[in-house]
Amino acid sequence: MRRPYQTTRPTPGACVRRGAVATGWQDGVVSPATPPAPDVRGWVDALTGPGRADRLTHLEVLPPRAPAYAAWPAWMPTELRLAWAEAGVDRPWRHQAEAAEHAHAGRHVVLATGTASGKSLAYQLPALTATLAGRGPRGERGAATLYVAPTKALAQDQLAALQGLGLDVRATTHDGDSSHEQRDWARDHGEYLLTNPDMLHRSMLPGHERWRRFFGAVHYVVVDECHHYRGVFGAHVAHVLRRLRRVCALHGADPTFVLASATVADPADLGARLTGHEVVAVTEDGSPRGQVSLALWEPPFTGQLGEQGAPVRRSAISEVADLLTDLVVEGARTLAFVRSRRGVETVALAAAAQLAEVAPELAARVAPYRGGYLPEERRALEQRLRSGELQGLAATNALELGIDVSGLDAVLLAGFPGTRAALWQQVGRAGRGGRDALGVLVARDDPLDTYLVTHPEALLGQPVEASVFDPANRHVLAPQLCAAAEEHPLGVEDFALFGAGAREAADALAEAGVLRRRGARWFWTDRRRASDLVDIRSTGGAPVQLVEADTGRVVGTVDAGRAHATAHAGAVYVHFGETWLVRSLDLEQHVAMLDRTDVDYATTARDVTDIRIVTEHRHALRGRCRLSYGDVEVSHQVVSFLKRRVPSGEVVAEEPLDLPPRSLSTSAVWWTVPAAVLEESGLAGTDLPGAAHAAEHASIGLLPLFATCDRWDIGGVSTALHPDTGRLTVFVYDGHPGGAGFAERGFDVAGDWLHATREAIAGCKCQGGCPSCIQSPKCGNQNNPLDKPGAVALLDALLGVG
Ligand SMILES: [Zn+2]
Ligand SMILES: [Zn+2]
């Protein structure tokens, strides 16, 4: 029988370069089609041509860095050394050798260095050494490696890279697409298994008895791109890795963890929170880098008016399409990152159309790079970009991990990608092999992006944030304990592993009859599989399916938490440019029925939100103002929807809805200002609800800069007088049951966060408020009332300024 995915030496010409790319470019390895030396200054001049100079708000030039090498470790087998030499790697960079040495010595280690710094070599070196050295006399599996990536695509890329080394190592991916035959082979013979947290959670850990020989052989666990684990997902992954430790221990293994991360602040802490182990950090990057120029770019106002008569800026997507066109004309190989799939299409089409006018021969050299491509199709596109046949590519941020290209000159970002780590990761796609590179961050019309491009120090002078997540969230801890109990009954000795609150949570689960306690053991006795009861990528329950009423075809899905607002009867749903009208919503069945109908309006829901303080856990006084963090109960009721004309946004009708309230127990950060302070600040006679509401919106917009969340992960409530505090109060809460750690992070960094909020509002060039400062696209009150000067005065009073 042919073993699926057994690595064999590649046919001449195939894969060899891919191996080289994945293990990092070294000196002397030159792409076959080396483009001319980059002229970054010239490109910037071209972009800031007539009428556009003032859109460039800042240009930061980071100096080049020389490579730092180390010797190969003495414990490495010759076989491996030869494989890397063939791939163009003659010796490792210092950080690679250092991380490999820690791992080889059995110390858990996190390697946090830049894009293209060859992190895979750092874990492959000890892992492959252990595999080759651990084999039995007849080639039986000795030491196995379990590689965990956040996405299936990345695991597949890693497999291809590993195969490109041409070693005789039994490597395979294990994901939703794996055949039975492949799984059996992996269990019995697999030496290097590449998977994702979802498969661990749903399949491998619950079925660990069948995998016992594999788990018993695991010598290394590699957690790649670990800065991606944040929020509720991050908390789940932290517990999945603890369950993995426990299962390995059950079958006699005690693996060493090797984590790879983008450059983040305090990677050792991130590693420790993810694995529960003490972790050594290697952060000094020894790979060479050319000069990197980062341009910050603010699109102009369009002259048109949006909601409440506010001025609106040109979209980042239109702006990126123009910049892509110009860079392609300049001969720069450019990758544009865009948030949505539709945006990707728009950018590629618009750039091709513009090129057809100015340089027709270039029009066919721009392409979109979407999700849903087969690996071969992706490889073909990457190859065309690498060879220079393609000059411009537009891709979604989501594909960032899957893209394997080198020799790029420039990267365009349509909007801040959410974290500074992701920004540098994406910009780092350009300039591989020590060549100079250009990155351009184009602001979207929102408070965070606008703040960043007008306050470069917030992007450049700061250590890159670590991911925020909270493994103690009881909504995560409880189902994870159940899954662990199903894998093997919980004992008191397990509670230290699962962290503070685990014992209490297990007792509560026993009291509720979910777990059964006998003596000092907690059992899962339900017939259902515990791991099926929780989706580690969301906490909102099953998504609502959008179904075409006449045919039963599923058109799309929406999160259960947003169904009231977006899939109520009468809602307009837009899918790939087509409009659909929701006929009915059945929340019990998680189904909404739709009809394909052309309408010339869009709908937005209006809601009423109430918030009740359950417990204040922490507080800090700022003068007479008070800042708090604690548990809250948020109740949310969608009461009506508005029909708005497209594209003007003008409201043409409002229709009532009869939907039940939804409640959410979560954590929040809130601040209160007493009446006397309002009086002294001259705010007493002003539009207090408008000032508080505007400050709330802007603070939600800015929190992602400090808490690695998305503005859609958090919500807010503001009021001139809250019954629980008796004062003007502004709340910002976690949108996930039990909280995801974002609100607490807001409390911890409140001074910086609220100061940035104040600056974002005061610094915006609009008059009375716009989407770049105080307007919010998710406001349930149609951005009314909002008071821009009032918000600045209120924040000044809170911060004790002026
Ligand atoms: Zn504004
Ligand atoms: Zn609002």
Short mmCIF file of N, CA, C and O in Angstrom, two decimals, residues 17 20-21 24-35 87-88 333 386 406-407 432-433 435:
data_model
loop_
_atom_site.label_atom_id
_atom_site.label_comp_id
_atom_site.label_asym_id
_atom_site.label_seq_id
_atom_site.Cartn_x
_atom_site.Cartn_y
_atom_site.Cartn_z
N ARG A 17 12.90 25.12 -4.26
CA ARG A 17 12.90 26.53 -3.86
C ARG A 17 11.89 26.80 -2.75
O ARG A 17 12.13 27.61 -1.88
N ALA A 20 13.46 26.26 0.42
CA ALA A 20 14.37 27.35 0.75
C ALA A 20 13.59 28.54 1.30
O ALA A 20 13.99 29.16 2.28
N VAL A 21 12.47 28.81 0.70
CA VAL A 21 11.68 29.95 1.16
C VAL A 21 11.20 29.71 2.59
O VAL A 21 11.35 30.55 3.46
N GLY A 24 13.79 30.17 5.19
CA GLY A 24 14.41 31.48 5.30
C GLY A 24 15.48 31.68 4.25
O GLY A 24 16.28 30.81 3.98
N TRP A 25 15.48 32.83 3.63
CA TRP A 25 16.52 33.15 2.66
C TRP A 25 17.83 33.36 3.36
O TRP A 25 17.91 33.97 4.40
N GLN A 26 18.88 32.87 2.77
CA GLN A 26 20.20 33.11 3.32
C GLN A 26 21.02 33.78 2.22
O GLN A 26 20.59 33.86 1.07
N ASP A 27 22.20 34.21 2.59
CA ASP A 27 23.08 34.83 1.60
C ASP A 27 23.30 33.91 0.40
O ASP A 27 23.41 32.71 0.56
N GLY A 28 23.43 34.50 -0.73
CA GLY A 28 23.81 33.71 -1.89
C GLY A 28 22.63 33.03 -2.58
O GLY A 28 22.77 32.50 -3.65
N VAL A 29 21.47 33.03 -1.95
CA VAL A 29 20.31 32.43 -2.61
C VAL A 29 19.57 33.55 -3.30
O VAL A 29 19.07 34.46 -2.67
N VAL A 30 19.54 33.50 -4.60
CA VAL A 30 18.92 34.60 -5.34
C VAL A 30 17.77 34.04 -6.16
O VAL A 30 17.89 32.99 -6.78
N SER A 31 16.66 34.74 -6.11
CA SER A 31 15.51 34.33 -6.91
C SER A 31 15.93 34.30 -8.38
O SER A 31 16.67 35.16 -8.84
N PRO A 32 15.45 33.30 -9.15
CA PRO A 32 15.86 33.19 -10.55
C PRO A 32 15.55 34.45 -11.36
O PRO A 32 16.25 34.74 -12.30
N ALA A 33 14.48 35.14 -11.01
CA ALA A 33 14.13 36.33 -11.77
C ALA A 33 14.30 37.54 -10.87
O ALA A 33 13.33 38.15 -10.46
N THR A 34 15.53 37.86 -10.51
CA THR A 34 15.76 38.98 -9.60
C THR A 34 15.37 40.29 -10.27
O THR A 34 15.93 40.65 -11.30
N PRO A 35 14.39 40.99 -9.70
CA PRO A 35 14.01 42.27 -10.30
C PRO A 35 15.07 43.34 -10.03
O PRO A 35 15.92 43.14 -9.18
N ALA A 87 18.99 23.15 0.20
CA ALA A 87 17.95 24.17 0.11
C ALA A 87 18.55 25.58 0.18
O ALA A 87 17.83 26.57 0.22
N GLY A 88 19.87 25.67 0.25
CA GLY A 88 20.51 26.98 0.22
C GLY A 88 20.86 27.54 1.59
O GLY A 88 21.23 28.70 1.71
N ARG A 333 6.85 45.16 -7.56
CA ARG A 333 5.98 44.00 -7.31
C ARG A 333 5.25 44.23 -6.00
O ARG A 333 5.88 44.35 -4.94
N ARG A 386 6.18 35.45 -8.28
CA ARG A 386 7.62 35.30 -8.04
C ARG A 386 8.41 35.50 -9.32
O ARG A 386 9.47 36.12 -9.33
N SER A 406 8.14 35.55 -2.18
CA SER A 406 9.30 36.32 -1.81
C SER A 406 9.59 37.29 -2.94
O SER A 406 8.95 37.23 -3.98
N GLY A 407 10.54 38.16 -2.72
CA GLY A 407 10.92 39.07 -3.78
C GLY A 407 9.91 40.17 -4.03
O GLY A 407 9.92 40.81 -5.07
N ARG A 432 12.11 40.71 1.13
CA ARG A 432 12.84 39.53 1.56
C ARG A 432 14.23 39.48 0.93
O ARG A 432 14.47 40.08 -0.10
N GLY A 433 15.10 38.76 1.61
CA GLY A 433 16.45 38.61 1.08
C GLY A 433 17.26 39.88 1.24
O GLY A 433 18.23 40.10 0.54
N ARG A 435 16.45 42.99 0.65
CA ARG A 435 16.21 44.12 -0.26
C ARG A 435 15.36 45.20 0.41
O ARG A 435 14.61 44.92 1.33
#
